[in-house]
């Protein structure tokens, strides 16, 4: 440890306060009323921790440091301000990946320093290697092990999150599967562990290890993050991002231990645990185990053909659809990510208000992973001004669908696909869905005939009581509004 | 120095804390909360600064700069994005605004 063991009391105190503020802030963030102040408290703690770090004894490279901070903060701030709400999940993935990469890089710096010091000491006292440790060993055994583990986890989280980002951003084919993929991935992981273990064993015995081992360890860890994320389908991405979030937290905690930094240990560990729980909650909302999400898709390639879907797509025009809903008693609006992409939520809310004025009972039915993450759709509807009491969770609205006259599906696909209940070969089999198919009539607003995010055909669209309203979400919603207005003339 | 069992205590207690904080969160806040915890692990910036602060060779400095750059992005991005989401929640929080309207 190059930092003197007597870190100045002020810095320690500020780190302590920062750690408390993080926990306090997260606690506040878990209730809608106090959430905003929560992030501000956590932000204050963070700012204080960053500022005092400059005053740690023996800090060099301050020019580089300030430049990197200014550039990093500036770019992220700029992007974060501009990105639309619909893109939030991939932004979380991107920023999370950066954190993981930073943790891995910290591990790399510490390991390089450790090894370089060992080599130097070996050269000086080749006859008595044990003295090497005394002169070089700023890392004890536990620190050394955690430096490797933290670097491994951080590197996986880094590339994995970047792949998740690219997939959600639509820069990448949705799934990438080939035969024996599971074994290839396992081999990459085993090789990464092996390289790390070899270097680690040498380090523990106070021998310098070959640089090649360290390079291979990092390269393989990074490769594993990519390989592991590639075959996972887009619909499962929220769970994956949440898991990488937890992993980054763990990596930060471990590297914090290497650097003997309490704030990092506590904050990282809190995020690691909170993220793990959040991951479980999300996986549960999709009725899948984490293992199934991570490894379930490998089998899908050879699992046989999806069930044939029979029937035809039956179009309807906007006026007829508007009339149908105007004279209905109960209407459920089922929004999906597509609605938000088309920026149709404002028009849809206008349409819903017109229906409500006519005495129609309107509800919004939200799937737990509508949008791209649990709660994402609530954020998007809140943005449009939809009151909270019109929004129903899946569990509440599903029993009501048989009493609903018209279900208007806009931009949702996989979360209303009955195949999830019926077709064991389908990649989304077992995922809980909104039972839209049970409504008396279904109208689906859809841009074209394409498949959903999971890349599967939707049986709902072919059902006898389903009509397709083709068009861009916003335009279609506008036509619906116009259709309602002409009724009143 | 934090060593041995003291470190273990910190790890375990922090883990329980994280678990407890999240366990009673309504679904509507899952996305902002994930983003918020993403911001909190941005504390890695402090570690990156320490790593860069005592880096000596060009390779160490280069990797240290990358670490600081990435973690600075994590912190700033995480904060902005979380704050934007939560701000919206507050503005259009329906229960409250409705009560006021009546």
Coordinates of C-alpha atoms in Angstrom, one line a residue:
Chain A
X1 CA 0.0 0.0 0.0
X2 CA 1.6 3.2 -1.0
X3 CA -0.9 5.4 0.7
X4 CA 0.4 5.9 4.2
X5 CA -1.7 3.9 6.7
X6 CA -2.5 7.2 8.5
X7 CA -4.8 8.7 5.9
X8 CA -5.5 12.1 7.1
X9 CA -8.5 12.1 9.4
X10 CA -10.4 14.6 7.3
X11 CA -10.3 12.5 4.2
X12 CA -11.5 9.5 6.3
X13 CA -14.3 11.5 7.8
X14 CA -15.5 12.7 4.5
X15 CA -15.4 9.2 3.1
X16 CA -17.5 8.1 6.0
X17 CA -20.0 10.8 5.6
X18 CA -20.2 10.0 1.8
X19 CA -20.9 6.3 2.6
X20 CA -23.7 7.3 5.0
X21 CA -25.1 9.7 2.4
X22 CA -25.1 7.0 -0.3
X23 CA -27.1 4.7 1.9
X24 CA -29.4 7.5 3.1
X25 CA -29.9 8.6 -0.5
X26 CA -30.7 5.1 -1.8
X27 CA -33.2 4.7 1.1
X28 CA -34.9 7.9 0.1
X29 CA -34.9 6.9 -3.6
X30 CA -37.0 3.9 -2.7
X31 CA -40.1 6.0 -2.1
X32 CA -41.6 8.2 -4.9
X33 CA -42.1 11.2 -2.6
X34 CA -38.6 11.5 -1.4
X35 CA -36.8 10.0 -4.4
X36 CA -35.6 13.3 -5.9
X37 CA -34.0 14.5 -2.7
X38 CA -32.4 11.1 -2.3
X39 CA -30.3 11.4 -5.5
X40 CA -29.3 14.9 -4.5
X41 CA -28.0 13.8 -1.1
X42 CA -26.1 10.9 -2.7
X43 CA -24.7 13.4 -5.2
X44 CA -23.5 15.7 -2.5
X45 CA -21.7 12.8 -0.8
X46 CA -20.1 11.8 -4.1
X47 CA -18.9 15.4 -4.8
X48 CA -17.3 15.7 -1.4
X49 CA -15.6 12.3 -1.7
X50 CA -14.2 13.2 -5.1
X51 CA -12.9 16.6 -3.9
X52 CA -11.1 15.3 -0.8
X53 CA -9.4 12.6 -2.8
X54 CA -7.3 15.2 -4.4
X55 CA -5.8 16.0 -1.0
X56 CA -4.7 12.4 -0.3
X57 CA -0.9 12.3 0.4
X58 CA 1.4 11.4 -2.4
X59 CA -1.0 12.0 -5.4
X60 CA 0.8 12.5 -8.7
X61 CA -0.4 13.0 -12.3
X62 CA -2.9 15.6 -11.2
X63 CA -2.9 17.3 -14.6
X64 CA -3.9 14.0 -16.3
X65 CA -6.4 13.3 -13.6
X66 CA -8.2 16.7 -13.9
X67 CA -8.2 16.5 -17.7
X68 CA -9.7 12.9 -17.6
X69 CA -12.3 14.0 -15.1
X70 CA -13.3 17.0 -17.1
X71 CA -13.6 15.1 -20.3
X72 CA -15.4 12.1 -18.7
X73 CA -17.8 14.2 -16.8
X74 CA -18.4 16.6 -19.6
X75 CA -19.2 14.0 -22.2
X76 CA -21.4 11.9 -20.0
X77 CA -23.3 15.0 -18.7
X78 CA -23.9 16.1 -22.2
X79 CA -25.1 12.7 -23.4
X80 CA -27.2 12.1 -20.2
X81 CA -29.0 15.5 -20.6
X82 CA -29.9 14.9 -24.2
X83 CA -30.8 11.3 -24.4
X84 CA -34.6 10.6 -24.6
X85 CA -36.4 8.8 -21.8
X86 CA -37.0 5.8 -24.1
X87 CA -33.3 5.2 -24.2
X88 CA -32.8 5.1 -20.4
X89 CA -32.1 1.4 -20.1
X90 CA -29.2 1.4 -22.5
X91 CA -27.9 4.5 -20.9
X92 CA -27.8 2.7 -17.5
X93 CA -26.0 -0.1 -19.3
X94 CA -23.5 2.2 -20.8
X95 CA -22.7 4.1 -17.6
X96 CA -22.6 0.8 -15.7
X97 CA -20.2 -0.6 -18.2
X98 CA -17.9 2.3 -17.7
X99 CA -17.9 1.8 -14.0
X100 CA -17.0 -1.9 -14.5
X101 CA -14.2 -1.0 -16.9
X102 CA -12.8 1.5 -14.4
X103 CA -12.8 -1.2 -11.7
X104 CA -10.9 -3.5 -14.0
X105 CA -8.5 -0.8 -14.9
X106 CA -7.8 -0.1 -11.3
X107 CA -7.1 -3.8 -10.8
X108 CA -4.8 -3.7 -13.8
X109 CA -2.8 -0.7 -12.5
X110 CA -2.4 -2.3 -9.0
X111 CA -1.3 -5.6 -10.5
X112 CA 1.2 -4.0 -12.8
X113 CA 2.7 -2.1 -10.0
X114 CA 2.8 -5.1 -7.8
X115 CA 4.5 -7.2 -10.5
X116 CA 6.9 -4.5 -11.5
X117 CA 8.0 -4.1 -7.9
X118 CA 8.4 -7.9 -7.6
X119 CA 10.6 -8.0 -10.7
X120 CA 12.7 -5.1 -9.5
X121 CA 13.2 -6.7 -6.1
X122 CA 14.0 -10.1 -7.7
X123 CA 16.7 -8.5 -9.8
X124 CA 18.1 -6.8 -6.7
X125 CA 18.0 -9.8 -4.5
X126 CA 17.8 -12.8 -6.8
X127 CA 19.3 -15.1 -4.2
X128 CA 16.7 -14.3 -1.5
X129 CA 13.3 -13.9 -3.1
X130 CA 11.5 -13.6 0.2
X131 CA 13.0 -10.2 0.7
X132 CA 11.3 -9.1 -2.4
X133 CA 8.0 -9.2 -0.7
X134 CA 9.2 -6.9 2.0
X135 CA 10.3 -4.3 -0.4
X136 CA 7.6 -4.6 -3.0
X137 CA 4.6 -6.0 -1.3
X138 CA 2.1 -3.3 -1.1
X139 CA -0.5 -6.0 -1.7
X140 CA -1.0 -8.7 0.9
X141 CA -2.4 -12.1 -0.1
X142 CA -6.1 -11.1 0.4
X143 CA -5.6 -7.9 -1.5
X144 CA -3.9 -9.7 -4.4
X145 CA -6.7 -12.3 -4.7
X146 CA -9.4 -9.6 -4.5
X147 CA -7.5 -7.5 -7.1
X148 CA -7.7 -10.4 -9.5
X149 CA -11.3 -11.3 -8.7
X150 CA -12.4 -7.6 -8.9
X151 CA -10.6 -7.2 -12.2
X152 CA -12.3 -10.3 -13.6
X153 CA -15.7 -9.2 -12.6
X154 CA -15.2 -5.6 -13.7
X155 CA -13.9 -6.6 -17.1
X156 CA -16.9 -9.0 -17.7
X157 CA -19.3 -6.3 -16.6
X158 CA -17.5 -3.8 -18.9
X159 CA -17.8 -5.6 -22.2
X160 CA -21.0 -7.3 -21.2
X161 CA -22.7 -4.0 -20.5
X162 CA -21.4 -2.5 -23.7
X163 CA -22.9 -5.4 -25.7
X164 CA -26.2 -4.9 -23.8
X165 CA -26.0 -1.2 -24.7
X166 CA -25.4 -2.0 -28.4
X167 CA -28.3 -4.4 -28.5
X168 CA -30.8 -2.1 -26.9
X169 CA -29.6 0.7 -29.1
X170 CA -30.3 -1.5 -32.1
X171 CA -26.7 -1.5 -33.3
X172 CA -26.5 -5.2 -33.1
X173 CA -28.2 -8.4 -34.3
X174 CA -30.6 -9.4 -31.5
X175 CA -29.1 -12.8 -30.9
X176 CA -26.0 -14.5 -31.9
X177 CA -26.0 -18.2 -31.4
X178 CA -23.9 -21.0 -32.8
X179 CA -23.5 -24.7 -31.9
X180 CA -21.5 -25.6 -28.8
X181 CA -21.6 -22.0 -27.8
X182 CA -22.0 -22.8 -24.2
X183 CA -18.8 -24.9 -24.3
X184 CA -16.9 -22.2 -26.1
X185 CA -17.9 -19.7 -23.5
X186 CA -17.0 -22.0 -20.7
X187 CA -13.6 -22.6 -22.3
X188 CA -13.0 -18.8 -22.5
X189 CA -14.0 -18.4 -18.9
X190 CA -11.9 -21.3 -17.7
X191 CA -8.9 -20.0 -19.7
X192 CA -9.3 -16.5 -18.1
X193 CA -9.4 -18.2 -14.6
X194 CA -6.4 -20.3 -15.4
X195 CA -4.3 -17.3 -16.5
X196 CA -5.4 -15.4 -13.5
X197 CA -4.7 -18.3 -11.1
X198 CA -1.2 -18.9 -12.5
X199 CA -0.3 -15.3 -12.1
X200 CA -1.9 -15.2 -8.7
X201 CA 0.0 -18.3 -7.5
X202 CA 3.2 -16.8 -8.6
X203 CA 2.4 -13.5 -6.9
X204 CA 1.4 -15.3 -3.7
X205 CA 4.8 -17.0 -3.7
X206 CA 6.5 -13.7 -4.2
X207 CA 7.7 -14.5 -7.7
X208 CA 7.1 -12.1 -10.5
X209 CA 4.8 -13.5 -13.2
X210 CA 5.1 -13.2 -16.9
X211 CA 3.4 -10.1 -18.4
X212 CA 1.8 -12.3 -21.0
X213 CA -0.3 -14.0 -18.3
X214 CA -1.7 -10.7 -17.1
X215 CA -2.4 -9.5 -20.6
X216 CA -4.1 -12.9 -21.5
X217 CA -6.1 -12.7 -18.2
X218 CA -7.6 -9.3 -19.1
X219 CA -8.1 -10.1 -22.7
X220 CA -9.9 -13.4 -21.9
X221 CA -12.0 -11.7 -19.2
X222 CA -13.1 -9.0 -21.6
X223 CA -13.8 -11.6 -24.3
X224 CA -16.0 -13.6 -21.8
X225 CA -18.2 -10.6 -21.1
X226 CA -18.9 -10.3 -24.9
X227 CA -19.4 -14.0 -25.4
X228 CA -21.7 -14.4 -22.4
X229 CA -24.0 -11.5 -23.5
X230 CA -24.2 -12.1 -27.2
X231 CA -26.6 -15.0 -27.2
X232 CA -29.0 -13.4 -24.7
X233 CA -32.2 -12.0 -26.4
X234 CA -33.2 -8.4 -26.2
X235 CA -36.3 -9.2 -24.0
X236 CA -34.0 -10.4 -21.3
X237 CA -31.7 -7.4 -21.4
X238 CA -33.1 -5.6 -18.4
X239 CA -32.3 -8.6 -16.1
X240 CA -28.8 -8.8 -17.6
X241 CA -28.2 -5.0 -17.1
X242 CA -29.3 -5.3 -13.5
X243 CA -27.0 -8.2 -13.0
X244 CA -24.0 -6.3 -14.5
X245 CA -24.9 -3.4 -12.3
X246 CA -24.6 -5.7 -9.2
X247 CA -21.4 -7.2 -10.6
X248 CA -19.9 -3.7 -11.1
X249 CA -20.8 -2.9 -7.5
X250 CA -18.9 -6.1 -6.3
X251 CA -15.9 -5.3 -8.4
X252 CA -15.8 -1.8 -7.0
X253 CA -16.0 -3.2 -3.5
X254 CA -13.2 -5.6 -4.1
X255 CA -10.9 -3.0 -5.7
X256 CA -11.8 -0.7 -2.8
X257 CA -10.4 -3.3 -0.5
X258 CA -7.2 -3.5 -2.6
X259 CA -6.9 0.3 -2.3
X260 CA -8.0 0.2 1.4
X261 CA -10.8 2.7 0.6
X262 CA -13.7 2.2 2.9
X263 CA -16.1 4.4 0.9
X264 CA -15.6 2.2 -2.2
X265 CA -16.0 -1.0 -0.1
X266 CA -19.3 0.1 1.5
X267 CA -20.8 1.8 -1.6
X268 CA -19.8 -1.1 -3.9
X269 CA -21.1 -3.8 -1.5
X270 CA -24.4 -1.9 -1.0
X271 CA -24.9 -1.7 -4.7
X272 CA -23.8 -5.3 -5.2
X273 CA -26.4 -6.6 -2.7
X274 CA -29.2 -4.1 -3.9
X275 CA -28.5 -5.0 -7.5
X276 CA -28.6 -8.7 -6.8
X277 CA -32.0 -8.3 -5.2
X278 CA -33.2 -6.1 -8.0
X279 CA -32.1 -8.7 -10.5
X280 CA -34.0 -11.3 -8.7
X281 CA -37.2 -9.2 -8.6
X282 CA -36.9 -8.5 -12.3
X283 CA -36.3 -12.2 -13.2
X284 CA -39.3 -13.1 -11.0
X285 CA -41.4 -10.5 -12.8
X286 CA -40.6 -12.3 -16.0
X287 CA -41.1 -15.7 -14.4
X288 CA -37.6 -16.8 -15.2
X289 CA -34.7 -17.9 -13.1
X290 CA -31.5 -16.0 -13.6
X291 CA -29.9 -19.2 -14.8
X292 CA -32.6 -19.5 -17.4
X293 CA -32.0 -15.9 -18.6
X294 CA -28.3 -16.4 -18.8
X295 CA -28.0 -19.9 -20.2
X296 CA -31.5 -20.7 -21.4
X297 CA -31.1 -19.3 -24.8
X298 CA -28.2 -21.5 -25.8
X299 CA -30.6 -24.5 -26.2
X300 CA -33.0 -22.5 -28.2
X301 CA -31.0 -22.8 -31.4
X302 CA -31.6 -26.5 -31.7
X303 CA -34.9 -26.8 -29.8
X304 CA -37.1 -27.3 -32.8
X305 CA -39.4 -25.3 -34.9
X306 CA -41.8 -22.8 -33.3
X307 CA -45.4 -23.7 -33.5
X308 CA -47.1 -22.9 -36.8
X309 CA -49.5 -20.0 -36.4
X310 CA -52.6 -20.2 -38.5
X311 CA -55.0 -17.4 -39.5
X312 CA -54.7 -14.1 -41.2
X313 CA -54.0 -10.6 -40.2
X314 CA -57.2 -8.6 -40.4
X315 CA -56.8 -4.9 -40.9
X316 CA -59.1 -2.2 -39.6
X317 CA -59.1 1.5 -40.4
X318 CA -58.7 4.2 -37.7
X319 CA -62.3 5.5 -37.9
X320 CA -63.8 2.1 -37.4
X321 CA -61.5 1.5 -34.5
X322 CA -62.4 4.9 -32.9
X323 CA -66.1 4.1 -33.3
X324 CA -65.6 0.7 -31.8
X325 CA -64.0 2.2 -28.7
X326 CA -66.3 5.1 -28.4
X327 CA -69.3 2.8 -27.9
X328 CA -67.5 0.4 -25.7
X329 CA -68.0 0.2 -22.0
X330 CA -64.5 -0.7 -20.9
X331 CA -61.3 -0.1 -22.8
X332 CA -57.8 -1.2 -21.8
X333 CA -54.9 0.5 -23.4
X334 CA -51.8 -1.7 -23.5
X335 CA -48.8 0.4 -24.2
X336 CA -45.4 -1.0 -25.1
X337 CA -42.0 0.3 -25.9
X338 CA -43.0 1.0 -29.5
X339 CA -45.5 3.6 -28.3
X340 CA -42.7 5.5 -26.6
X341 CA -40.4 5.2 -29.5
X342 CA -43.1 6.8 -31.7
X343 CA -43.6 9.5 -29.1
X344 CA -47.3 8.5 -29.2
X345 CA -47.9 8.6 -25.4
X346 CA -49.3 12.2 -25.5
X347 CA -51.7 11.5 -28.4
X348 CA -52.8 8.3 -26.8
X349 CA -53.5 10.1 -23.5
X350 CA -55.5 12.7 -25.5
X351 CA -57.5 9.9 -27.0
X352 CA -58.0 8.3 -23.6
X353 CA -59.3 11.6 -22.2
X354 CA -61.8 11.9 -25.0
X355 CA -63.0 8.4 -24.3
X356 CA -63.3 9.1 -20.6
X357 CA -65.4 12.2 -21.4
X358 CA -67.7 10.0 -23.3
X359 CA -68.1 7.8 -20.3
X360 CA -65.9 5.0 -21.3
X361 CA -64.0 3.3 -18.5
X362 CA -60.3 3.5 -19.6
X363 CA -57.4 1.7 -17.9
X364 CA -53.8 1.5 -18.9
X365 CA -52.4 -2.0 -18.5
X366 CA -48.7 -2.2 -17.7
X367 CA -46.6 -5.3 -18.0
X368 CA -43.8 -5.4 -15.4
X369 CA -41.2 -5.2 -18.2
X370 CA -43.2 -3.0 -20.5
X371 CA -40.7 -0.6 -21.9
X372 CA -37.4 -2.2 -21.4
X373 CA -37.2 -2.4 -17.6
X374 CA -39.6 -2.7 -14.7
X375 CA -41.0 0.7 -14.1
X376 CA -39.8 2.1 -17.4
X377 CA -43.3 2.4 -18.9
X378 CA -44.5 4.2 -15.7
X379 CA -41.8 6.8 -16.2
X380 CA -42.8 7.2 -19.9
X381 CA -46.5 7.6 -19.0
X382 CA -45.8 9.9 -16.2
X383 CA -43.9 12.0 -18.7
X384 CA -47.1 12.3 -20.8
X385 CA -49.2 13.2 -17.7
X386 CA -51.3 10.0 -17.3
X387 CA -52.7 10.0 -13.8
X388 CA -51.4 7.2 -11.6
X389 CA -54.8 5.7 -10.7
X390 CA -55.6 4.8 -14.3
X391 CA -52.5 2.6 -14.5
X392 CA -53.0 -1.1 -13.6
X393 CA -50.4 -3.7 -13.0
X394 CA -50.5 -7.0 -14.8
X395 CA -51.7 -9.0 -11.8
X396 CA -54.6 -6.6 -11.2
X397 CA -55.8 -6.3 -14.8
X398 CA -55.3 -9.8 -16.1
X399 CA -58.5 -11.3 -14.4
X400 CA -60.5 -8.3 -15.8
X401 CA -59.7 -8.8 -19.5
X402 CA -62.7 -11.0 -20.2
X403 CA -64.9 -8.1 -19.2
X404 CA -63.0 -5.6 -21.4
X405 CA -64.7 -4.7 -24.6
X406 CA -61.7 -3.4 -26.5
X407 CA -58.1 -3.8 -25.7
X408 CA -56.0 -1.3 -27.6
X409 CA -52.4 -2.6 -28.0
X410 CA -50.0 0.0 -29.1
X411 CA -46.3 -0.8 -29.6
X412 CA -46.4 -3.8 -27.4
X413 CA -45.7 -7.2 -28.8
X414 CA -43.9 -9.9 -26.8
X415 CA -45.6 -9.0 -23.5
X416 CA -49.0 -9.8 -25.1
X417 CA -48.0 -12.8 -27.1
X418 CA -50.1 -15.9 -26.0
X419 CA -47.3 -18.1 -27.4
X420 CA -45.6 -17.5 -24.0
X421 CA -48.4 -19.7 -22.5
X422 CA -48.8 -22.2 -25.2
X423 CA -45.6 -23.0 -27.1
X424 CA -42.9 -24.7 -25.2
X425 CA -40.4 -24.2 -28.0
X426 CA -40.7 -20.4 -27.9
X427 CA -37.9 -18.4 -26.4
X428 CA -40.4 -16.5 -24.3
X429 CA -42.3 -19.5 -23.1
X430 CA -43.1 -19.1 -19.4
X431 CA -42.9 -15.4 -19.4
X432 CA -46.0 -13.9 -17.8
X433 CA -48.1 -12.0 -20.3
X434 CA -51.0 -9.6 -20.3
X435 CA -54.0 -11.7 -21.3
X436 CA -55.1 -9.3 -23.9
X437 CA -56.3 -12.2 -26.1
X438 CA -59.1 -12.7 -23.5
X439 CA -60.7 -9.3 -24.3
X440 CA -63.8 -9.3 -26.4
X441 CA -62.0 -7.3 -29.1
X442 CA -58.4 -6.4 -29.7
X443 CA -57.0 -3.6 -31.8
X444 CA -53.3 -3.6 -32.4
X445 CA -51.6 -0.5 -33.6
X446 CA -48.4 -1.5 -35.4
X447 CA -46.1 0.0 -37.9
X448 CA -45.6 -3.0 -40.1
X449 CA -45.6 -6.8 -40.0
X450 CA -42.3 -7.1 -38.3
X451 CA -41.7 -9.3 -35.3
X452 CA -41.2 -8.2 -31.7
X453 CA -38.0 -7.5 -29.9
X454 CA -37.6 -11.2 -29.0
X455 CA -37.9 -11.9 -32.8
X456 CA -40.9 -14.2 -32.6
X457 CA -44.2 -14.3 -34.4
X458 CA -47.2 -13.1 -32.3
X459 CA -50.2 -15.4 -32.2
X460 CA -52.4 -12.6 -30.9
X461 CA -52.2 -10.7 -34.2
X462 CA -53.8 -13.7 -36.0
X463 CA -56.6 -14.3 -33.5
X464 CA -60.2 -14.0 -34.7
X465 CA -61.1 -11.1 -32.5
X466 CA -58.0 -9.1 -33.4
X467 CA -57.9 -6.2 -35.9
X468 CA -54.7 -4.6 -37.0
X469 CA -54.4 -0.9 -37.4
X470 CA -51.3 -0.3 -39.4
X471 CA -49.4 2.9 -39.2
X472 CA -46.8 4.9 -37.2
X473 CA -47.9 5.0 -33.5
X474 CA -48.3 8.7 -33.3
X475 CA -50.0 9.1 -36.7
X476 CA -52.4 6.3 -35.8
X477 CA -53.2 7.8 -32.4
X478 CA -53.8 11.1 -34.2
X479 CA -56.3 9.4 -36.6
X480 CA -58.1 7.8 -33.6
X481 CA -58.4 11.2 -32.0
X482 CA -59.7 12.7 -35.2
X483 CA -62.1 9.8 -35.6
X484 CA -63.6 10.4 -32.2
X485 CA -64.0 14.1 -32.9
X486 CA -65.9 13.5 -36.1
X487 CA -68.4 11.4 -34.1
X488 CA -69.4 14.4 -32.1
X489 CA -70.3 16.6 -35.1
Chain B
X1 CA -5.7 -0.6 7.6
X2 CA -8.8 -2.7 7.3
X3 CA -7.9 -6.3 7.7
X4 CA -9.3 -9.8 8.4
X5 CA -12.6 -10.0 10.2
X6 CA -13.1 -6.2 10.3
X7 CA -13.2 -6.2 6.5
X8 CA -15.5 -9.2 6.5
X9 CA -17.9 -7.3 8.9
X10 CA -17.9 -4.3 6.6
X11 CA -18.6 -6.5 3.5
X12 CA -21.4 -8.4 5.2
X13 CA -23.1 -5.5 6.9
X14 CA -23.0 -3.4 3.8
X15 CA -24.5 -6.3 1.8
X16 CA -27.4 -6.6 4.3
X17 CA -27.9 -2.8 4.1
X18 CA -28.2 -2.9 0.4
X19 CA -30.6 -5.8 0.5
X20 CA -32.8 -4.1 3.1
X21 CA -32.9 -0.8 1.3
X22 CA -34.2 -2.4 -1.9
X23 CA -36.6 -5.0 -0.5
X24 CA -39.6 -2.7 -0.1
X25 CA -39.4 -0.7 -3.4
X26 CA -42.5 -0.4 -5.6
X27 CA -42.1 -1.6 -9.2
X28 CA -42.5 1.9 -10.5
X29 CA -39.2 2.9 -9.0
X30 CA -37.2 0.0 -10.2
X31 CA -35.7 1.7 -13.2
X32 CA -34.7 4.9 -11.4
X33 CA -33.4 2.9 -8.5
X34 CA -31.2 0.8 -10.8
X35 CA -29.9 4.0 -12.3
X36 CA -29.4 5.4 -8.8
X37 CA -27.4 2.4 -7.6
X38 CA -25.5 2.7 -10.9
X39 CA -24.6 6.2 -9.8
X40 CA -23.5 5.1 -6.4
X41 CA -20.9 2.6 -7.6
X42 CA -19.5 5.6 -9.5
X43 CA -17.5 6.0 -6.3
X44 CA -15.0 3.9 -8.3
X45 CA -13.8 7.3 -9.5
X46 CA -12.2 7.8 -6.1
X47 CA -10.3 4.6 -6.5
X48 CA -9.4 5.4 -10.1
X49 CA -8.0 8.7 -8.9
X50 CA -5.9 7.0 -6.3
X51 CA -4.6 4.4 -8.8
X52 CA -3.7 7.2 -11.3
X53 CA -2.3 9.3 -8.4
X54 CA 0.4 6.8 -7.7
X55 CA 1.0 5.4 -11.2
X56 CA 4.5 5.8 -12.3
X57 CA 5.3 4.1 -15.7
X58 CA 3.6 5.3 -18.9
X59 CA 1.6 2.1 -19.0
X60 CA 0.3 2.6 -15.5
X61 CA -0.5 6.2 -16.2
X62 CA -2.3 5.3 -19.5
X63 CA -4.5 2.7 -17.8
X64 CA -5.0 5.0 -14.8
X65 CA -6.2 7.8 -17.2
X66 CA -8.6 5.3 -18.8
X67 CA -9.9 4.3 -15.3
X68 CA -10.5 7.9 -14.3
X69 CA -12.1 8.7 -17.7
X70 CA -14.5 5.8 -17.5
X71 CA -15.4 6.3 -13.9
X72 CA -16.0 10.0 -14.3
X73 CA -18.4 9.1 -17.1
X74 CA -20.1 6.6 -14.8
X75 CA -20.5 9.2 -12.0
X76 CA -21.8 12.1 -14.2
X77 CA -24.0 10.0 -16.5
X78 CA -25.5 8.1 -13.6
X79 CA -26.3 11.2 -11.7
X80 CA -27.8 13.1 -14.7
X81 CA -29.9 10.3 -15.9
X82 CA -31.3 9.4 -12.4
X83 CA -32.0 13.0 -11.6
X84 CA -33.9 13.5 -14.8
X85 CA -36.1 10.4 -14.2
X86 CA -36.9 11.3 -10.6
X87 CA -37.6 14.9 -11.5
X88 CA -40.3 13.7 -13.8
X89 CA -41.8 11.5 -11.3
X90 CA -42.2 14.4 -8.9
X91 CA -43.7 16.7 -11.5
X92 CA -46.4 14.4 -12.6
X93 CA -46.9 12.5 -9.4
X94 CA -50.6 12.0 -9.8
X95 CA -51.8 11.1 -6.3
X96 CA -50.3 14.4 -5.0
X97 CA -51.3 16.6 -7.8
X98 CA -54.8 15.2 -7.8
X99 CA -55.3 15.8 -4.2
X100 CA -54.3 19.3 -4.7
X101 CA -56.7 19.7 -7.6
X102 CA -59.6 18.7 -5.5

